[in-house]
Amino acid sequence: AVLTNDRQFVCRHGVCDLHYTTDILSRPDLAAKCTAPFSPRGGATPAAAVCCSTDFSLEEFKQLCATMEMEMNTNATSLATFLKVPAGHSEVYAGGRCFPTLSHKEFVSLVNLELFEARMTPELKVWDYQPLLGLMPEEAADLLAEDYADVPETRVFPQSFDPKHVERWLSLDKPFPDAVLLVRSGFEVGSPISKAQVAILDDLQALRPHALSIVAMPFQTLLEIPANVTGGEVAQTPLVATRAANFMKDRGLRIWAWTLERSGPLPTGTFFSSVPGFMQQDSDVMVFLHALFQVAGVE
């Protein structure tokens, strides 16, 4: 969730992703309000655009249609060639139909149906709202909490990389006892565990009456290849929990993991950098998933 310039939360993965996740660049009146309207490549200067939720009001945001997360062509000399659907991604959003963008309140209303009694895991994206909106991190956390006023707090697991957000949610008069700290760095395989990150955990776990109980971590911090296993043995060797995963369990913290399907059918790249050579076929994703639960202790 990110904020508009009139302090309304909307559903986006980032504050400044509108130019490649909506049709805003095809709407000249709105595109002109972007932080950096589209500019074509000129000489050594790449084609670029930057459109942020904070550039617009909720009413303006609701005029947009959502698209697939598009790939930007920095060599584009015109808007028509600037964006394209990445290889392997769905073309369903390119058929001419408008897929409406959602406010965060609309999302809550859709999911908060008694029939489902669904759990919700909104992420408050880290952003400095103070210069433009006059909001400190704690105040942004308050605003997100207000959107869940009619939802039992036991069904809401708000997440953030900012410990100030998490501390606020744990300390509210109507607290979210299962607020989640997202962990991005400080627990990489082969590196010492970050003392700064440990200090953050110490502070949040010392809160009363509600202390931090859940952390969410990327895959490359949870599983690894056993030491001294190399070459062809890697694909046949059971994965083991990382030092970071064991560290979190020893602290009594519950572990969540990030999205499994983000890296495509045969995962590679950053999220799987701690298990090089392990992924040999599509079914290995299920072996990896099994290890996340049975070995690393992910819920």
Tab-separated table of C-alpha atoms in Angstrom:
chain	number	residue	atom	x	y	z
A	1	ALA	CA	0.000	0.000	0.000
A	2	VAL	CA	1.204	3.507	-0.904
A	3	LEU	CA	-0.272	6.967	-0.407
A	4	THR	CA	-1.729	9.467	-2.855
A	5	ASN	CA	-1.200	13.195	-2.416
A	6	ASP	CA	-4.492	13.431	-0.500
A	7	ARG	CA	-3.354	10.804	2.004
A	8	GLN	CA	-5.376	7.883	0.682
A	9	PHE	CA	-3.812	4.449	0.448
A	10	VAL	CA	-3.897	2.650	-2.902
A	11	CYS	CA	-2.770	-0.811	-3.960
A	12	ARG	CA	0.628	-0.638	-5.623
A	13	HIS	CA	3.910	-2.503	-5.280
A	14	GLY	CA	5.843	0.759	-5.144
A	15	VAL	CA	5.217	4.476	-4.769
A	16	CYS	CA	6.739	5.291	-8.162
A	17	ASP	CA	5.638	2.437	-10.417
A	18	LEU	CA	2.599	3.934	-12.158
A	19	HIS	CA	4.443	4.567	-15.427
A	20	TYR	CA	5.005	0.842	-16.010
A	21	THR	CA	2.062	-0.743	-14.155
A	22	THR	CA	-0.817	1.414	-15.454
A	23	ASP	CA	-1.855	3.158	-18.658
A	24	ILE	CA	-1.016	6.606	-17.308
A	25	LEU	CA	1.462	7.469	-20.068
A	26	SER	CA	-1.362	7.153	-22.600
A	27	ARG	CA	-3.368	9.790	-20.715
A	28	PRO	CA	-1.706	13.130	-21.527
A	29	ASP	CA	-3.595	15.176	-18.927
A	30	LEU	CA	-2.473	12.892	-16.091
A	31	ALA	CA	0.939	12.025	-17.531
A	32	ALA	CA	1.817	15.710	-17.486
A	33	LYS	CA	1.578	15.622	-13.683
A	34	CYS	CA	4.135	12.832	-13.311
A	35	THR	CA	7.329	13.453	-11.376
A	36	ALA	CA	9.143	12.984	-14.694
A	37	PRO	CA	6.896	12.726	-17.782
A	38	PHE	CA	8.058	10.448	-20.583
A	39	SER	CA	11.113	11.642	-22.460
A	40	PRO	CA	12.492	9.731	-25.489
A	41	ARG	CA	16.076	8.689	-25.882
A	42	GLY	CA	18.294	11.533	-26.975
A	43	GLY	CA	21.957	10.915	-27.609
A	44	ALA	CA	23.420	9.231	-24.531
A	45	THR	CA	20.333	10.031	-22.418
A	46	PRO	CA	18.056	6.977	-22.112
A	47	ALA	CA	14.294	7.090	-22.506
A	48	ALA	CA	12.624	7.414	-19.124
A	49	ALA	CA	9.516	8.301	-17.134
A	50	VAL	CA	8.652	8.368	-13.432
A	51	CYS	CA	5.066	8.526	-12.210
A	52	CYS	CA	4.326	8.234	-8.491
A	53	SER	CA	1.155	7.763	-6.486
A	54	THR	CA	2.066	10.934	-4.600
A	55	ASP	CA	1.748	12.891	-7.864
A	56	PHE	CA	-2.009	12.320	-7.865
A	57	SER	CA	-5.180	12.435	-5.805
A	58	LEU	CA	-7.231	9.300	-5.213
A	59	GLU	CA	-9.802	10.552	-7.718
A	60	GLU	CA	-7.103	10.892	-10.379
A	61	PHE	CA	-5.585	7.504	-9.521
A	62	LYS	CA	-8.978	5.846	-9.960
A	63	GLN	CA	-9.092	6.999	-13.583
A	64	LEU	CA	-6.203	4.666	-14.435
A	65	CYS	CA	-6.319	1.126	-15.760
A	66	ALA	CA	-3.928	-1.452	-14.384
A	67	THR	CA	-1.551	-3.288	-16.722
A	68	MET	CA	0.968	-6.083	-16.475
A	69	GLU	CA	4.222	-4.885	-14.894
A	70	MET	CA	5.833	-3.716	-18.107
A	71	GLU	CA	9.420	-3.750	-19.301
A	72	MET	CA	10.865	-0.334	-20.180
A	73	ASN	CA	12.875	0.152	-23.355
A	74	THR	CA	15.515	2.760	-22.561
A	75	ASN	CA	16.320	3.049	-26.284
A	76	ALA	CA	12.773	4.099	-27.173
A	77	THR	CA	12.504	7.180	-29.342
A	78	SER	CA	8.713	7.312	-28.967
A	79	LEU	CA	6.115	6.464	-26.348
A	80	ALA	CA	4.755	3.697	-28.574
A	81	THR	CA	7.985	1.705	-28.207
A	82	PHE	CA	8.752	2.525	-24.564
A	83	LEU	CA	6.781	-0.251	-22.833
A	84	LYS	CA	6.270	-3.927	-23.631
A	85	VAL	CA	5.038	-7.034	-21.850
A	86	PRO	CA	8.060	-9.019	-20.594
A	87	ALA	CA	8.646	-12.434	-22.134
A	88	GLY	CA	6.726	-15.170	-20.363
A	89	HIS	CA	4.202	-12.777	-18.806
A	90	SER	CA	0.470	-12.786	-19.415
A	91	GLU	CA	-0.974	-10.742	-22.285
A	92	VAL	CA	-4.443	-10.741	-20.700
A	93	TYR	CA	-4.118	-7.074	-19.725
A	94	ALA	CA	-3.312	-6.027	-23.291
A	95	GLY	CA	-6.711	-6.892	-24.796
A	96	GLY	CA	-8.285	-3.459	-24.614
A	97	ARG	CA	-10.321	-4.069	-21.460
A	98	CYS	CA	-9.778	-1.710	-18.515
A	99	PHE	CA	-8.778	-3.378	-15.278
A	100	PRO	CA	-9.572	-0.774	-12.602
A	101	THR	CA	-6.957	0.260	-10.088
A	102	LEU	CA	-7.979	-0.259	-6.469
A	103	SER	CA	-7.856	1.948	-3.447
A	104	HIS	CA	-6.709	0.155	-0.314
A	105	LYS	CA	-10.141	0.602	1.259
A	106	GLU	CA	-11.706	-1.101	-1.771
A	107	PHE	CA	-9.292	-3.998	-1.350
A	108	VAL	CA	-10.222	-4.354	2.328
A	109	SER	CA	-13.919	-4.260	1.460
A	110	LEU	CA	-13.512	-6.969	-1.178
A	111	VAL	CA	-11.502	-9.292	1.051
A	112	ASN	CA	-13.353	-8.656	4.302
A	113	LEU	CA	-16.299	-10.921	3.519
A	114	GLU	CA	-17.673	-13.121	6.272
A	115	LEU	CA	-17.944	-15.959	3.787
A	116	PHE	CA	-14.174	-16.081	3.402
A	117	GLU	CA	-12.896	-14.746	6.730
A	118	ALA	CA	-9.667	-14.237	4.848
A	119	ARG	CA	-6.428	-13.146	6.431
A	120	MET	CA	-4.822	-10.010	5.046
A	121	THR	CA	-1.102	-9.249	4.802
A	122	PRO	CA	-0.790	-5.656	3.551
A	123	GLU	CA	2.674	-4.190	3.157
A	124	LEU	CA	3.176	-0.522	3.952
A	125	LYS	CA	5.892	0.457	1.495
A	126	VAL	CA	8.812	2.371	2.973
A	127	TRP	CA	8.817	5.948	1.699
A	128	ASP	CA	9.617	9.388	3.076
A	129	TYR	CA	6.198	11.038	3.083
A	130	GLN	CA	7.288	13.871	5.357
A	131	PRO	CA	8.402	16.426	2.722
A	132	LEU	CA	5.245	16.212	0.609
A	133	LEU	CA	2.519	15.012	2.968
A	134	GLY	CA	3.946	15.992	6.342
A	135	LEU	CA	3.710	12.430	7.642
A	136	MET	CA	6.206	10.669	9.876
A	137	PRO	CA	6.507	6.854	9.576
A	138	GLU	CA	4.365	6.301	12.669
A	139	GLU	CA	1.600	8.497	11.243
A	140	ALA	CA	1.610	6.564	7.969
A	141	ALA	CA	1.273	3.359	10.015
A	142	ASP	CA	-1.715	4.886	11.822
A	143	LEU	CA	-3.420	5.708	8.534
A	144	LEU	CA	-3.025	2.144	7.291
A	145	ALA	CA	-4.437	0.814	10.554
A	146	GLU	CA	-7.501	3.026	10.143
A	147	ASP	CA	-8.395	1.227	6.917
A	148	TYR	CA	-8.822	-1.963	8.996
A	149	ALA	CA	-11.082	-0.454	11.649
A	150	ASP	CA	-13.891	-2.910	10.801
A	151	VAL	CA	-11.670	-5.993	10.513
A	152	PRO	CA	-10.748	-8.202	13.503
A	153	GLU	CA	-7.088	-7.527	14.253
A	154	THR	CA	-6.421	-11.273	14.420
A	155	ARG	CA	-7.042	-11.441	10.658
A	156	VAL	CA	-4.630	-8.653	9.762
A	157	PHE	CA	-0.864	-9.143	9.477
A	158	PRO	CA	0.507	-5.728	8.444
A	159	GLN	CA	4.070	-5.887	7.131
A	160	SER	CA	6.900	-3.419	6.659
A	161	PHE	CA	10.650	-3.196	6.335
A	162	ASP	CA	10.537	-0.141	8.617
A	163	PRO	CA	10.714	-1.138	12.300
A	164	LYS	CA	8.980	2.143	13.165
A	165	HIS	CA	5.873	0.955	11.334
A	166	VAL	CA	5.949	-2.429	13.060
A	167	GLU	CA	6.502	-0.942	16.515
A	168	ARG	CA	3.550	1.380	15.963
A	169	TRP	CA	1.202	-1.437	14.985
A	170	LEU	CA	2.225	-3.502	18.006
A	171	SER	CA	1.671	-0.539	20.336
A	172	LEU	CA	-1.676	0.860	19.170
A	173	ASP	CA	-4.672	1.026	21.506
A	174	LYS	CA	-6.176	-1.537	19.136
A	175	PRO	CA	-2.900	-3.305	18.294
A	176	PHE	CA	-2.078	-5.738	15.545
A	177	PRO	CA	-0.346	-8.420	17.637
A	178	ASP	CA	0.830	-10.283	14.523
A	179	ALA	CA	2.525	-7.371	12.779
A	180	VAL	CA	5.373	-8.638	10.581
A	181	LEU	CA	8.887	-7.284	10.167
A	182	LEU	CA	10.140	-7.779	6.618
A	183	VAL	CA	13.854	-8.554	6.550
A	184	ARG	CA	15.812	-7.704	3.401
A	185	SER	CA	19.468	-7.545	4.406
A	186	GLY	CA	21.832	-8.371	7.247
A	187	PHE	CA	21.311	-12.135	7.142
A	188	GLU	CA	23.002	-13.155	3.877
A	189	VAL	CA	24.598	-16.578	3.570
A	190	GLY	CA	28.367	-16.382	4.084
A	191	SER	CA	28.256	-13.059	5.931
A	192	PRO	CA	28.114	-12.289	9.654
A	193	ILE	CA	24.654	-11.594	11.011
A	194	SER	CA	24.156	-7.839	11.148
A	195	LYS	CA	24.501	-6.389	14.651
A	196	ALA	CA	22.234	-3.522	13.628
A	197	GLN	CA	19.492	-5.949	12.582
A	198	VAL	CA	19.905	-7.885	15.824
A	199	ALA	CA	19.463	-4.646	17.777
A	200	ILE	CA	16.203	-3.972	15.912
A	201	LEU	CA	14.955	-7.459	16.777
A	202	ASP	CA	15.964	-6.959	20.415
A	203	ASP	CA	13.937	-3.758	20.636
A	204	LEU	CA	10.831	-5.146	18.945
A	205	GLN	CA	10.885	-8.397	20.916
A	206	ALA	CA	11.130	-6.424	24.164
A	207	LEU	CA	7.851	-4.568	23.541
A	208	ARG	CA	4.995	-5.251	25.942
A	209	PRO	CA	2.258	-6.397	26.007
A	210	HIS	CA	2.710	-7.272	22.314
A	211	ALA	CA	6.192	-8.152	21.097
A	212	LEU	CA	7.351	-8.958	17.600
A	213	SER	CA	6.608	-12.610	16.822
A	214	ILE	CA	6.886	-12.913	13.009
A	215	VAL	CA	9.622	-12.088	10.505
A	216	ALA	CA	9.360	-12.479	6.721
A	217	MET	CA	12.567	-13.269	4.856
A	218	PRO	CA	13.681	-13.862	1.241
A	219	PHE	CA	14.571	-17.408	0.202
A	220	GLN	CA	18.304	-16.775	-0.112
A	221	THR	CA	18.485	-16.211	3.660
A	222	LEU	CA	16.647	-19.416	4.597
A	223	LEU	CA	18.099	-22.381	2.683
A	224	GLU	CA	21.553	-23.253	1.396
A	225	ILE	CA	23.658	-26.047	-0.053
A	226	PRO	CA	25.523	-28.028	2.642
A	227	ALA	CA	29.157	-27.093	3.071
A	228	ASN	CA	31.677	-28.922	0.876
A	229	VAL	CA	29.027	-30.123	-1.595
A	230	THR	CA	29.875	-29.135	-5.166
A	231	GLY	CA	29.360	-30.044	-8.809
A	232	GLY	CA	26.913	-32.770	-9.737
A	233	GLU	CA	26.283	-33.619	-6.085
A	234	VAL	CA	24.402	-30.362	-5.513
A	235	ALA	CA	21.174	-31.395	-7.245
A	236	GLN	CA	21.053	-34.659	-5.267
A	237	THR	CA	21.831	-33.228	-1.848
A	238	PRO	CA	19.125	-32.221	0.663
A	239	LEU	CA	19.109	-28.503	1.415
A	240	VAL	CA	19.866	-27.282	4.925
A	241	ALA	CA	18.647	-24.345	6.989
A	242	THR	CA	20.882	-21.295	7.003
A	243	ARG	CA	22.443	-19.814	10.094
A	244	ALA	CA	19.918	-16.963	9.815
A	245	ALA	CA	16.928	-19.324	9.769
A	246	ASN	CA	18.225	-21.145	12.844
A	247	PHE	CA	18.959	-17.805	14.502
A	248	MET	CA	15.344	-16.679	14.068
A	249	LYS	CA	13.972	-19.976	15.349
A	250	ASP	CA	16.274	-19.860	18.380
A	251	ARG	CA	14.825	-16.432	19.193
A	252	GLY	CA	11.322	-17.926	19.150
A	253	LEU	CA	10.297	-16.010	16.022
A	254	ARG	CA	7.899	-17.407	13.461
A	255	ILE	CA	9.285	-17.300	9.907
A	256	TRP	CA	7.389	-16.361	6.782
A	257	ALA	CA	8.890	-16.367	3.295
A	258	TRP	CA	8.505	-14.145	0.239
A	259	THR	CA	6.562	-14.999	-2.927
A	260	LEU	CA	7.595	-18.327	-4.465
A	261	GLU	CA	6.388	-17.875	-8.050
A	262	ARG	CA	8.005	-14.504	-8.736
A	263	SER	CA	11.079	-15.926	-10.470
A	264	GLY	CA	9.277	-17.939	-13.163
A	265	PRO	CA	8.762	-21.677	-13.705
A	266	LEU	CA	12.421	-22.632	-13.163
A	267	PRO	CA	13.583	-20.163	-10.514
A	268	THR	CA	16.982	-18.554	-10.778
A	269	GLY	CA	18.383	-15.183	-9.810
A	270	THR	CA	18.733	-13.366	-6.521
A	271	PHE	CA	16.086	-15.196	-4.503
A	272	PHE	CA	17.753	-18.548	-5.193
A	273	SER	CA	21.358	-17.396	-5.083
A	274	SER	CA	22.077	-19.465	-1.957
A	275	VAL	CA	21.326	-22.750	-3.779
A	276	PRO	CA	23.297	-22.470	-7.066
A	277	GLY	CA	22.959	-25.555	-9.237
A	278	PHE	CA	20.069	-27.018	-7.243
A	279	MET	CA	17.265	-26.068	-9.640
A	280	GLN	CA	17.532	-28.512	-12.559
A	281	GLN	CA	13.868	-29.022	-13.490
A	282	ASP	CA	10.470	-27.476	-12.745
A	283	SER	CA	9.617	-30.064	-10.084
A	284	ASP	CA	12.616	-28.943	-8.012
A	285	VAL	CA	10.494	-25.935	-7.033
A	286	MET	CA	8.320	-28.317	-5.015
A	287	VAL	CA	11.387	-29.882	-3.401
A	288	PHE	CA	12.541	-26.393	-2.473
A	289	LEU	CA	9.095	-25.533	-1.074
A	290	HIS	CA	9.104	-28.727	1.002
A	291	ALA	CA	12.505	-27.783	2.436
A	292	LEU	CA	11.284	-24.287	3.314
A	293	PHE	CA	8.652	-25.818	5.587
A	294	GLN	CA	10.391	-28.936	6.857
A	295	VAL	CA	13.972	-27.686	7.131
A	296	ALA	CA	13.938	-23.902	7.458
A	297	GLY	CA	10.754	-23.883	9.560
A	298	VAL	CA	8.732	-21.498	7.410
A	299	GLU	CA	5.025	-21.353	8.207
